[in-house]
Short mmCIF file of C-alpha atoms and ligand atoms in Angstrom, two decimals:
data_model
loop_
_atom_site.label_atom_id
_atom_site.label_comp_id
_atom_site.label_asym_id
_atom_site.label_seq_id
_atom_site.Cartn_x
_atom_site.Cartn_y
_atom_site.Cartn_z
CA UNK G 1191 7.43 16.61 -12.45
CA UNK G 1192 5.15 13.71 -11.75
CA UNK G 1193 2.42 14.10 -9.15
CA UNK G 1194 0.10 11.39 -8.27
CA UNK G 1195 -3.33 12.08 -9.70
CA UNK G 1196 -4.92 10.92 -6.43
CA UNK G 1197 -3.33 14.09 -4.99
CA UNK G 1198 -3.61 16.39 -8.00
CA UNK G 1199 -7.30 15.60 -8.45
CA UNK G 1200 -8.25 15.06 -4.85
CA UNK G 1201 -11.70 16.49 -4.11
CA UNK G 1202 -11.41 19.98 -2.43
CA UNK G 1203 -15.09 20.08 -1.55
CA UNK G 1204 -17.54 17.28 -0.68
CA UNK G 1205 -19.51 17.98 -3.74
CA UNK G 1206 -16.62 16.43 -5.66
CA UNK G 1207 -16.49 13.25 -3.53
CA UNK G 1208 -18.45 10.60 -5.43
CA UNK G 1209 -20.76 8.12 -3.71
CA UNK G 1210 -21.81 7.78 -0.02
CA UNK G 1211 -24.12 10.85 -0.06
CA UNK G 1212 -26.15 9.77 3.02
CA UNK G 1213 -22.97 9.02 5.08
CA UNK G 1214 -21.47 12.33 4.10
CA UNK G 1215 -24.75 14.13 4.92
CA UNK G 1216 -24.91 12.56 8.33
CA UNK G 1217 -21.32 13.47 9.12
CA UNK G 1218 -21.85 17.07 7.97
CA UNK G 1219 -24.94 17.46 10.11
CA UNK G 1220 -23.23 16.23 13.14
CA UNK G 1221 -20.23 18.58 12.63
CA UNK G 1222 -22.59 21.53 12.26
CA UNK G 1223 -24.43 20.54 15.41
CA UNK G 1224 -21.34 21.42 17.44
CA UNK G 1225 -22.17 25.08 16.65
CA UNK G 1226 -25.01 24.72 19.11
CA UNK G 1227 -23.06 23.20 21.88
CA UNK G 1228 -21.42 19.90 22.61
CA UNK G 1229 -23.68 17.08 21.45
CA UNK G 1230 -24.18 13.70 23.04
CA UNK G 1231 -21.93 11.95 20.62
CA UNK G 1232 -18.41 13.45 21.03
CA UNK G 1233 -16.88 11.28 18.26
CA UNK G 1234 -17.77 9.87 14.82
CA UNK G 1235 -16.33 6.55 13.73
CA UNK G 1236 -16.05 6.19 9.89
CA UNK G 1237 -15.37 2.77 8.58
CA UNK G 1238 -15.26 0.98 5.30
CA UNK G 1239 -12.94 -0.47 2.66
CA UNK G 1240 -9.77 1.38 1.58
CA UNK G 1241 -9.89 3.95 -1.23
CA UNK G 1242 -13.58 4.91 -1.03
CA UNK G 1243 -12.98 8.46 0.26
CA UNK G 1244 -13.16 8.32 4.01
CA UNK G 1245 -10.10 10.54 4.63
CA UNK G 1246 -10.80 12.82 1.80
CA UNK G 1247 -14.39 13.44 2.87
CA UNK G 1248 -13.28 14.71 6.28
CA UNK G 1249 -10.68 16.87 4.63
CA UNK G 1250 -13.14 18.38 2.26
CA UNK G 1251 -15.85 18.80 4.87
CA UNK G 1252 -13.39 20.63 7.18
CA UNK G 1253 -12.55 23.01 4.24
CA UNK G 1254 -16.31 23.42 3.29
CA UNK G 1255 -17.25 24.33 6.85
CA UNK G 1256 -14.15 26.49 7.33
CA UNK G 1257 -12.99 24.36 10.28
CA UNK G 1258 -9.46 23.67 11.37
CA UNK G 1259 -8.53 20.08 10.88
CA UNK G 1260 -5.87 18.41 12.95
CA UNK G 1261 -4.92 15.03 11.40
CA UNK G 1262 -3.24 12.34 13.35
CA UNK G 1263 -1.93 8.98 12.02
CA UNK G 1264 -1.24 5.63 13.61
CA UNK G 1265 2.27 6.54 14.43
CA UNK G 1266 0.93 9.43 16.63
CA UNK G 1267 -0.97 7.03 18.95
CA UNK G 1268 1.30 4.01 19.23
CA UNK G 1269 1.66 4.70 22.98
CA UNK G 1270 -0.37 6.30 25.72
CA UNK G 1271 2.28 8.99 26.09
CA UNK G 1272 1.98 10.12 22.53
CA UNK G 1273 -1.75 10.32 22.90
CA UNK G 1274 -1.78 12.41 25.92
CA UNK G 1275 0.36 14.81 23.92
CA UNK G 1276 -2.60 15.88 21.95
CA UNK G 1277 -5.32 15.51 24.61
CA UNK G 1278 -5.07 19.25 25.28
CA UNK G 1279 -6.16 20.09 21.73
CA UNK G 1280 -9.34 18.29 22.17
CA UNK G 1281 -10.30 20.15 25.25
CA UNK G 1282 -11.12 23.33 23.33
CA UNK G 1283 -13.65 23.95 20.64
CA UNK G 1284 -11.79 26.83 19.00
CA UNK G 1285 -8.21 26.74 17.81
CA UNK G 1286 -5.67 29.42 18.07
CA UNK G 1287 -7.13 31.55 15.29
CA UNK G 1288 -10.61 31.18 16.55
CA UNK G 1289 -11.55 28.58 13.93
CA UNK G 1290 -13.62 25.66 15.10
CA UNK G 1291 -11.57 22.55 15.29
CA UNK G 1292 -11.89 18.88 14.26
CA UNK G 1293 -9.42 16.22 15.36
CA UNK G 1294 -9.07 13.29 12.88
CA UNK G 1295 -7.50 10.04 14.08
CA UNK G 1296 -6.96 8.25 10.78
CA UNK G 1297 -5.81 4.81 10.13
CA UNK G 1298 -6.87 3.41 13.51
CA UNK G 1299 -6.37 -0.12 12.16
CA UNK G 1300 -2.70 0.58 12.91
CA UNK G 1301 -3.32 0.82 16.67
CA UNK G 1302 -2.20 -2.26 18.51
CA UNK G 1303 -4.85 -4.39 20.06
CA UNK G 1304 -4.33 -6.20 23.24
CA UNK G 1305 -0.54 -5.95 23.41
CA UNK G 1306 -0.70 -2.24 23.63
CA UNK G 1307 -1.21 -0.92 27.08
CA UNK G 1308 -3.52 1.86 26.97
CA UNK G 1309 -3.78 3.30 23.46
CA UNK G 1310 -7.52 2.77 23.03
CA UNK G 1311 -8.46 3.59 26.69
CA UNK G 1312 -6.40 6.76 26.35
CA UNK G 1313 -8.31 7.67 23.20
CA UNK G 1314 -11.72 6.99 24.67
CA UNK G 1315 -10.86 9.15 27.64
CA UNK G 1316 -9.90 12.12 25.40
CA UNK G 1317 -13.25 11.62 23.59
CA UNK G 1318 -15.17 11.58 26.82
CA UNK G 1319 -13.73 14.98 27.83
CA UNK G 1320 -13.66 16.45 24.38
CA UNK G 1321 -14.98 19.91 23.64
CA UNK G 1322 -14.55 19.59 19.92
CA UNK G 1323 -15.58 16.92 17.41
CA UNK G 1324 -13.34 13.93 17.03
CA UNK G 1325 -13.44 11.67 14.02
CA UNK G 1326 -11.94 8.18 13.97
CA UNK G 1327 -11.28 6.19 10.81
CA UNK G 1328 -10.59 2.46 10.36
CA UNK G 1329 -11.20 -0.12 7.69
CA UNK G 1330 -12.53 -2.82 9.99
CA UNK G 1331 -14.85 -1.43 12.63
CA UNK G 1332 -15.64 -4.99 13.82
CA UNK G 1333 -12.22 -5.74 14.94
CA UNK G 1334 -12.37 -6.63 18.50
CA UNK G 1335 -9.98 -3.95 19.58
CA UNK G 1336 -12.70 -1.48 18.69
CA UNK G 1337 -15.45 -2.95 20.88
CA UNK G 1338 -15.48 0.07 23.21
CA UNK G 1339 -16.62 2.18 20.29
CA UNK G 1340 -19.62 0.16 19.52
CA UNK G 1341 -21.84 2.28 21.84
CA UNK G 1342 -24.19 4.23 19.52
CA UNK G 1343 -25.16 6.65 22.21
CA UNK G 1344 -21.59 7.85 22.58
CA UNK G 1345 -20.32 7.39 19.03
CA UNK G 1346 -21.80 8.31 15.68
CA UNK G 1347 -20.99 5.23 13.57
CA UNK G 1348 -20.90 5.82 9.85
CA UNK G 1349 -20.25 3.21 7.26
CA UNK G 1350 -18.69 4.18 3.91
CA UNK G 1351 -19.51 1.84 1.01
CA UNK G 1352 -17.86 1.24 -2.24
CA UNK G 1353 -19.20 3.77 -4.70
CA UNK G 1354 -20.97 2.10 -7.72
CA UNK G 1355 -19.06 1.93 -10.99
CA UNK G 1356 -21.20 4.77 -12.47
CA UNK G 1357 -19.92 7.06 -9.70
CA UNK G 1358 -16.33 6.11 -10.21
CA UNK G 1359 -16.78 6.67 -13.89
CA UNK G 1360 -18.06 10.18 -13.17
CA UNK G 1361 -14.79 10.95 -11.27
CA UNK G 1362 -12.50 9.41 -13.98
CA UNK G 1363 -14.38 11.46 -16.63
CA UNK G 1364 -13.76 14.67 -14.77
CA UNK G 1365 -10.06 13.87 -14.52
CA UNK G 1366 -9.76 13.20 -18.16
CA UNK G 1367 -11.51 16.46 -18.98
CA UNK G 1368 -9.13 18.39 -16.73
CA UNK G 1369 -6.11 16.62 -18.20
CA UNK G 1370 -7.23 17.17 -21.74
CA UNK G 1371 -7.32 13.54 -22.55
CA UNK G 1372 -9.64 12.34 -25.31
CA UNK G 1373 -11.20 9.03 -24.29
CA UNK G 1374 -13.53 6.35 -25.43
CA UNK G 1375 -16.25 6.04 -22.78
CA UNK G 1376 -15.89 2.28 -22.88
CA UNK G 1377 -12.25 2.59 -21.78
CA UNK G 1378 -13.19 4.59 -18.68
CA UNK G 1379 -16.12 2.22 -17.85
CA UNK G 1380 -13.67 -0.62 -18.06
CA UNK G 1381 -11.33 0.91 -15.57
CA UNK G 1382 -14.15 1.95 -13.23
CA UNK G 1383 -15.69 -1.53 -13.19
CA UNK G 1384 -12.40 -3.25 -12.65
CA UNK G 1385 -11.69 -1.08 -9.63
CA UNK G 1386 -14.71 -2.53 -7.77
CA UNK G 1387 -15.40 0.70 -5.94
CA UNK G 1388 -11.77 1.43 -4.93
CA UNK G 1389 -11.62 4.95 -6.34
CA UNK G 1390 -7.99 5.38 -5.38
CA UNK G 1391 -6.88 2.39 -7.46
CA UNK G 1392 -9.09 3.47 -10.36
CA UNK G 1393 -7.40 6.88 -10.48
CA UNK G 1394 -3.97 5.18 -10.18
CA UNK G 1395 -4.82 2.88 -13.13
CA UNK G 1396 -6.11 5.78 -15.19
CA UNK G 1397 -2.84 7.69 -14.67
CA UNK G 1398 -0.65 4.71 -15.43
CA UNK G 1399 -2.58 3.97 -18.67
CA UNK G 1400 -2.50 7.43 -19.97
CA UNK G 1401 1.15 8.15 -19.21
CA UNK G 1402 2.50 10.34 -21.85
CA UNK G 1403 -0.66 10.19 -23.92
CA UNK G 1404 -3.54 12.47 -24.74
CA UNK G 1405 -5.94 9.82 -25.73
CA UNK G 1406 -7.32 6.65 -24.27
CA UNK G 1407 -9.06 3.94 -26.37
CA UNK G 1408 -10.80 0.80 -25.21
CA UNK G 1409 -7.97 -1.29 -26.77
CA UNK G 1410 -5.47 0.53 -24.53
CA UNK G 1411 -7.02 -0.78 -21.42
CA UNK G 1412 -8.74 -4.04 -22.31
CA UNK G 1413 -5.56 -6.06 -21.84
CA UNK G 1414 -5.78 -5.05 -18.09
CA UNK G 1415 -8.36 -7.81 -17.85
CA UNK G 1416 -5.41 -10.07 -17.40
CA UNK G 1417 -3.54 -7.84 -15.23
CA UNK G 1418 -1.68 -10.22 -13.33
CA UNK G 1419 1.67 -8.62 -13.54
CA UNK G 1420 3.01 -11.82 -14.82
CA UNK G 1421 1.06 -11.51 -17.93
CA UNK G 1422 2.54 -8.21 -18.79
CA UNK G 1423 5.98 -9.59 -18.10
CA UNK G 1424 5.27 -12.52 -20.35
CA UNK G 1425 4.30 -10.33 -23.32
CA UNK G 1426 7.42 -8.25 -22.61
CA UNK G 1427 9.58 -11.37 -22.58
CA UNK G 1428 8.01 -12.57 -25.85
CA UNK G 1429 9.02 -9.27 -27.50
CA UNK G 1430 12.55 -9.45 -26.18
CA UNK G 1431 13.24 -13.06 -26.91
CA UNK G 1432 11.34 -13.34 -30.27
CA UNK G 1433 11.30 -9.67 -31.40
CA UNK G 1434 12.04 -9.35 -35.14
CA UNK G 1435 13.30 -5.78 -35.02
CA UNK G 1436 15.41 -3.73 -32.53
CA UNK G 1437 12.53 -1.39 -32.07
CA UNK G 1438 9.94 -3.87 -31.01
CA UNK G 1439 12.43 -5.31 -28.46
CA UNK G 1440 13.22 -1.88 -27.17
CA UNK G 1441 9.56 -0.98 -26.84
CA UNK G 1442 9.13 -3.82 -24.51
CA UNK G 1443 11.08 -1.96 -21.75
CA UNK G 1444 8.50 0.79 -21.98
CA UNK G 1445 5.65 -1.57 -21.74
CA UNK G 1446 6.82 -3.29 -18.53
CA UNK G 1447 5.55 -1.76 -15.44
CA UNK G 1448 8.31 -3.44 -13.56
CA UNK G 1449 11.66 -1.83 -12.83
CA UNK G 1450 14.64 -2.47 -15.04
CA UNK G 1451 16.46 -4.58 -12.48
CA UNK G 1452 13.43 -6.85 -12.29
CA UNK G 1453 13.12 -7.05 -16.09
CA UNK G 1454 16.77 -7.88 -16.23
CA UNK G 1455 16.33 -10.82 -13.92
CA UNK G 1456 13.46 -12.12 -15.98
CA UNK G 1457 15.41 -12.00 -19.24
CA UNK G 1458 18.49 -13.44 -17.72
CA UNK G 1459 16.53 -16.33 -16.16
CA UNK G 1460 14.68 -17.16 -19.44
CA UNK G 1461 17.09 -16.59 -22.23
CA UNK G 1462 18.92 -19.85 -21.91
CA UNK G 1463 15.68 -21.84 -22.45
CA UNK G 1464 14.61 -19.94 -25.51
CA UNK G 1465 17.84 -20.00 -27.53
CA UNK G 1466 18.71 -23.54 -28.58
CA UNK G 1467 21.53 -22.75 -31.01
CA UNK G 1468 24.65 -22.42 -28.81
CA UNK G 1469 26.21 -19.63 -30.94
CA UNK G 1470 22.98 -17.64 -30.69
CA UNK G 1471 22.82 -18.19 -26.93
CA UNK G 1472 26.33 -17.03 -26.59
CA UNK G 1473 25.48 -13.76 -28.37
CA UNK G 1474 22.43 -13.29 -26.17
CA UNK G 1475 24.32 -13.92 -22.96
CA UNK G 1476 27.08 -11.59 -24.15
CA UNK G 1477 24.50 -8.79 -24.65
CA UNK G 1478 23.19 -9.45 -21.14
CA UNK G 1479 26.72 -9.35 -19.76
CA UNK G 1480 27.33 -5.93 -21.34
CA UNK G 1481 23.95 -4.66 -20.06
CA UNK G 1482 24.89 -5.80 -16.65
CA UNK G 1483 28.25 -3.98 -16.80
CA UNK G 1484 26.45 -0.76 -17.63
CA UNK G 1485 24.02 -1.46 -14.93
CA UNK G 1486 26.79 -1.74 -12.33
CA UNK G 1487 28.28 1.48 -13.69
CA UNK G 1488 25.08 3.36 -13.40
CA UNK G 1489 24.71 2.20 -9.85
CA UNK G 1490 28.26 3.29 -9.04
CA UNK G 1491 28.45 6.52 -10.88
CA UNK G 1492 24.76 7.55 -10.92
CA UNK G 1493 25.20 8.50 -14.66
CA UNK G 1494 21.56 7.74 -15.47
CA UNK G 1495 22.23 8.43 -19.19
CA UNK G 1496 23.93 5.10 -19.36
CA UNK G 1497 20.58 3.38 -18.67
CA UNK G 1498 19.89 3.68 -22.37
CA UNK G 1499 22.71 1.19 -22.98
CA UNK G 1500 21.44 -1.13 -20.27
CA UNK G 1501 17.98 -1.17 -22.03
CA UNK G 1502 19.43 -1.44 -25.49
CA UNK G 1503 21.68 -4.39 -24.68
CA UNK G 1504 19.25 -6.29 -22.59
CA UNK G 1505 16.31 -6.00 -25.09
CA UNK G 1506 17.53 -5.33 -28.70
CA UNK G 1507 20.86 -7.00 -27.96
CA UNK G 1508 19.15 -10.20 -26.96
CA UNK G 1509 16.56 -10.04 -29.66
CA UNK G 1510 19.22 -9.58 -32.34
CA UNK G 1511 21.15 -12.59 -31.13
CA UNK G 1512 18.54 -14.74 -32.74
CA UNK G 1513 19.34 -15.73 -36.30
CA UNK G 1514 16.42 -17.72 -37.41
CA UNK G 1515 16.13 -20.42 -35.01
CA UNK G 1516 13.13 -21.16 -32.72
CA UNK G 1517 13.03 -23.59 -29.96
CA UNK G 1518 11.24 -26.77 -30.91
CA UNK G 1519 7.87 -26.80 -29.19
CA UNK G 1520 6.58 -24.48 -26.50
CA UNK G 1521 8.76 -23.37 -23.74
CA UNK G 1522 7.23 -21.98 -20.58
CA UNK G 1523 8.49 -18.83 -18.94
CA UNK G 1524 10.14 -19.15 -15.54
CA UNK G 1525 9.97 -16.91 -12.56
CA UNK G 1526 13.47 -15.62 -11.82
CA UNK G 1527 14.98 -17.68 -8.99
CA UNK G 1528 16.80 -14.81 -7.44
CA UNK G 1529 13.63 -12.70 -7.03
CA UNK G 1530 11.65 -15.65 -5.80
CA UNK G 1531 13.86 -16.33 -2.87
CA UNK G 1532 14.05 -12.68 -1.92
CA UNK G 1533 10.37 -11.84 -2.36
CA UNK G 1534 9.11 -14.97 -0.66
CA UNK G 1535 10.88 -14.19 2.54
CA UNK G 1536 10.88 -10.45 2.59
CA UNK G 1537 7.93 -9.75 4.95
CA UNK G 1538 9.37 -12.47 7.20
CA UNK G 1539 12.81 -10.89 7.17
CA UNK G 1540 11.38 -7.48 8.14
CA UNK G 1541 9.33 -9.04 10.87
CA UNK G 1542 12.28 -10.91 12.24
CA UNK G 1543 14.51 -7.85 12.14
CA UNK G 1544 11.93 -6.04 14.17
CA UNK G 1545 11.82 -8.83 16.72
CA UNK G 1546 15.65 -8.93 16.77
CA UNK G 1547 15.76 -5.20 17.54
CA UNK G 1548 13.42 -5.49 20.51
CA UNK G 1549 15.42 -8.40 21.95
CA UNK G 1550 18.57 -6.39 21.50
CA UNK G 1551 17.00 -3.48 23.40
CA UNK G 1552 16.32 -5.64 26.38
CA UNK G 1553 19.25 -7.99 26.34
CA UNK G 1554 22.06 -5.97 24.91
CA UNK G 1555 22.92 -8.36 22.09
CA UNK G 1556 23.48 -7.69 18.46
CA UNK G 1557 20.29 -8.07 16.37
CA UNK G 1558 21.83 -11.03 14.53
CA UNK G 1559 22.67 -12.97 17.68
CA UNK G 1560 19.24 -12.10 19.05
CA UNK G 1561 17.75 -13.77 16.08
CA UNK G 1562 20.15 -16.68 16.10
CA UNK G 1563 20.58 -17.40 19.79
CA UNK G 1564 17.40 -16.09 21.51
CA UNK G 1565 14.53 -16.24 19.03
CA UNK G 1566 14.66 -20.13 18.68
CA UNK G 1567 14.07 -20.48 22.46
CA UNK G 1568 11.31 -17.85 22.43
CA UNK G 1569 9.63 -19.95 19.74
CA UNK G 1570 9.69 -22.95 22.03
CA UNK G 1571 8.28 -21.00 24.95
CA UNK G 1572 5.61 -19.33 22.80
CA UNK G 1573 4.53 -22.64 21.45
CA UNK G 1574 4.26 -24.38 24.76
CA UNK G 1575 3.79 -21.96 27.60
CA UNK G 1576 1.30 -19.09 27.00
CA UNK G 1577 1.69 -17.67 30.51
CA UNK G 1578 5.40 -17.32 30.32
CA UNK G 1579 5.08 -16.11 26.75
CA UNK G 1580 2.58 -13.47 27.88
CA UNK G 1581 5.10 -12.16 30.40
CA UNK G 1582 7.84 -12.10 27.84
CA UNK G 1583 5.63 -10.30 25.31
CA UNK G 1584 5.02 -7.44 27.85
CA UNK G 1585 8.71 -7.36 28.61
CA UNK G 1586 9.92 -7.13 25.07
CA UNK G 1587 6.82 -5.11 24.05
CA UNK G 1588 6.12 -7.39 21.15
CA UNK G 1589 3.28 -6.38 18.77
CA UNK G 1590 0.41 -8.68 17.94
CA UNK G 1591 1.88 -9.52 14.55
CA UNK G 1592 5.19 -10.39 16.23
CA UNK G 1593 3.45 -12.62 18.71
CA UNK G 1594 1.74 -14.40 15.79
CA UNK G 1595 4.98 -15.01 14.16
CA UNK G 1596 6.87 -16.24 17.23
CA UNK G 1597 3.98 -18.41 18.36
CA UNK G 1598 3.72 -19.89 14.94
CA UNK G 1599 0.00 -19.34 14.41
CA UNK G 1600 -2.92 -17.09 15.33
CA UNK G 1601 -4.60 -19.57 17.69
CA UNK G 1602 -1.68 -19.91 19.92
CA UNK G 1603 -1.01 -16.18 19.79
CA UNK G 1604 -4.59 -15.43 20.81
CA UNK G 1605 -4.11 -17.58 23.91
CA UNK G 1606 -1.04 -15.56 24.82
CA UNK G 1607 -2.60 -12.29 24.25
CA UNK G 1608 -5.61 -13.27 26.33
CA UNK G 1609 -3.32 -14.03 29.18
CA UNK G 1610 -2.06 -10.49 29.14
CA UNK G 1611 -5.52 -8.75 29.42
N1 ADP T 84 -15.28 8.91 -3.34
C1 ADP T 84 -14.25 9.57 -3.90
N2 ADP T 84 -14.44 10.52 -4.70
C2 ADP T 84 -13.40 11.14 -5.28
N3 ADP T 84 -12.04 10.76 -5.09
C3 ADP T 84 -11.81 9.75 -4.28
C4 ADP T 84 -12.89 9.04 -3.56
N4 ADP T 84 -12.31 8.08 -2.89
C5 ADP T 84 -11.04 8.09 -3.00
N5 ADP T 84 -10.74 9.08 -3.90
C6 ADP T 84 -9.34 9.49 -4.36
O1 ADP T 84 -8.49 8.53 -3.76
C7 ADP T 84 -7.55 9.17 -2.80
C8 ADP T 84 -7.59 8.39 -1.53
O2 ADP T 84 -8.80 8.39 -0.84
P1 ADP T 84 -9.01 8.26 0.72
O3 ADP T 84 -9.99 9.30 1.08
O4 ADP T 84 -7.64 8.43 1.42
O5 ADP T 84 -9.58 6.82 0.89
P2 ADP T 84 -9.83 6.00 2.22
O6 ADP T 84 -9.50 6.96 3.43
O7 ADP T 84 -11.26 5.69 2.16
O8 ADP T 84 -8.85 4.88 2.25
C9 ADP T 84 -8.15 10.55 -2.58
O9 ADP T 84 -7.17 11.44 -2.35
C10 ADP T 84 -8.90 10.83 -3.94
O10 ADP T 84 -7.97 11.31 -4.88
MG1 MG T 85 -7.68 7.10 4.40
#
């Protein structure tokens, strides 16, 4: 079974968390001070870039200090009602089993700003009355929705910084030792430096690069320097379209860190431009057609064993179609059109669907007619009449992001959101 190494090798005690010693020490002292009665600062606000160990520090500290940790995520405080549900927990220092308690509100960035009515005030109220330590975490402390937390008398504000590469290296080294992987130090240094202090992504890279291997050399990782996924795809395509043997072509599929459907699209899009002898192109396209048949069959029957044939035909099958010919001159690789249209508009489609659902809830229309018949009018209103737009925003309960989208820009959205406050 595969487990993510970020979970498997997650620090269990703060001694294992790399970097941010001062920040961690400050937090620890504050937590311990609760043993002598409720301190002035009822809450700590940890902030800093993603993947540097904010969440894991709190978890490890709770375990080190044998305290009970109650973790809440953004979805638990979308609304005031949900927040009041856990207000009671904060009113007692000891939990059910007599353990001292910490309440962690993680991923505060996900709390709505202006549009939300009452999430942040509800949280500050709980903190004011709290009898146990509350820890808040967000990436961007300076976001204006957090202004009420900027009071140093009431809140212990702690910044987490990116650990230096040497510290990240230490963590990666430990993981390799535990996993029994023989490594060249240069390889780990390279991964550590590339991560720029994001420990989570460094660990993920390490796992991806050592997949199924027990050693790691500098040459195994140096190509990452160009890790723009496209580059990987381009070398894969080169192997498939110009591979001299079946094996090299087949290996290409292992190399690609894209899924097979994606790889298929790339090969399908590019093959016609790289075979200039018609009979060879016919062979190549036939191989792709067979691969596609198997692909459909796998999807229908879930016989995963057939995937082997999909891979063989779309890689080796295409490579073997070439007799000797080579296109005259250099032919650039193209991005698959089908993926481009889908990926370009995906976030927008999700956003629009969300808006459609909210309109549906209020107006009892189908989502698609909400998008087709109502949204265009909303756009006109949001672009020209911020006051009316503000009213509608409340009525439909649109989020900030949704208002941005409908208003067609952050500046206009700001005006609308301001009108609500
Ligand atoms: N400083 C660190 N030391 C050791 N591991 C870390 C560190 N930072 C992150 N990790 C690894 O990355 C994972 C995610 O870290 P997390 O604490 O959730 O980051 P953040 O909350 O800052 O976004 C952890 O489970 C751990 O495996
Ligand atoms: Mg986190």
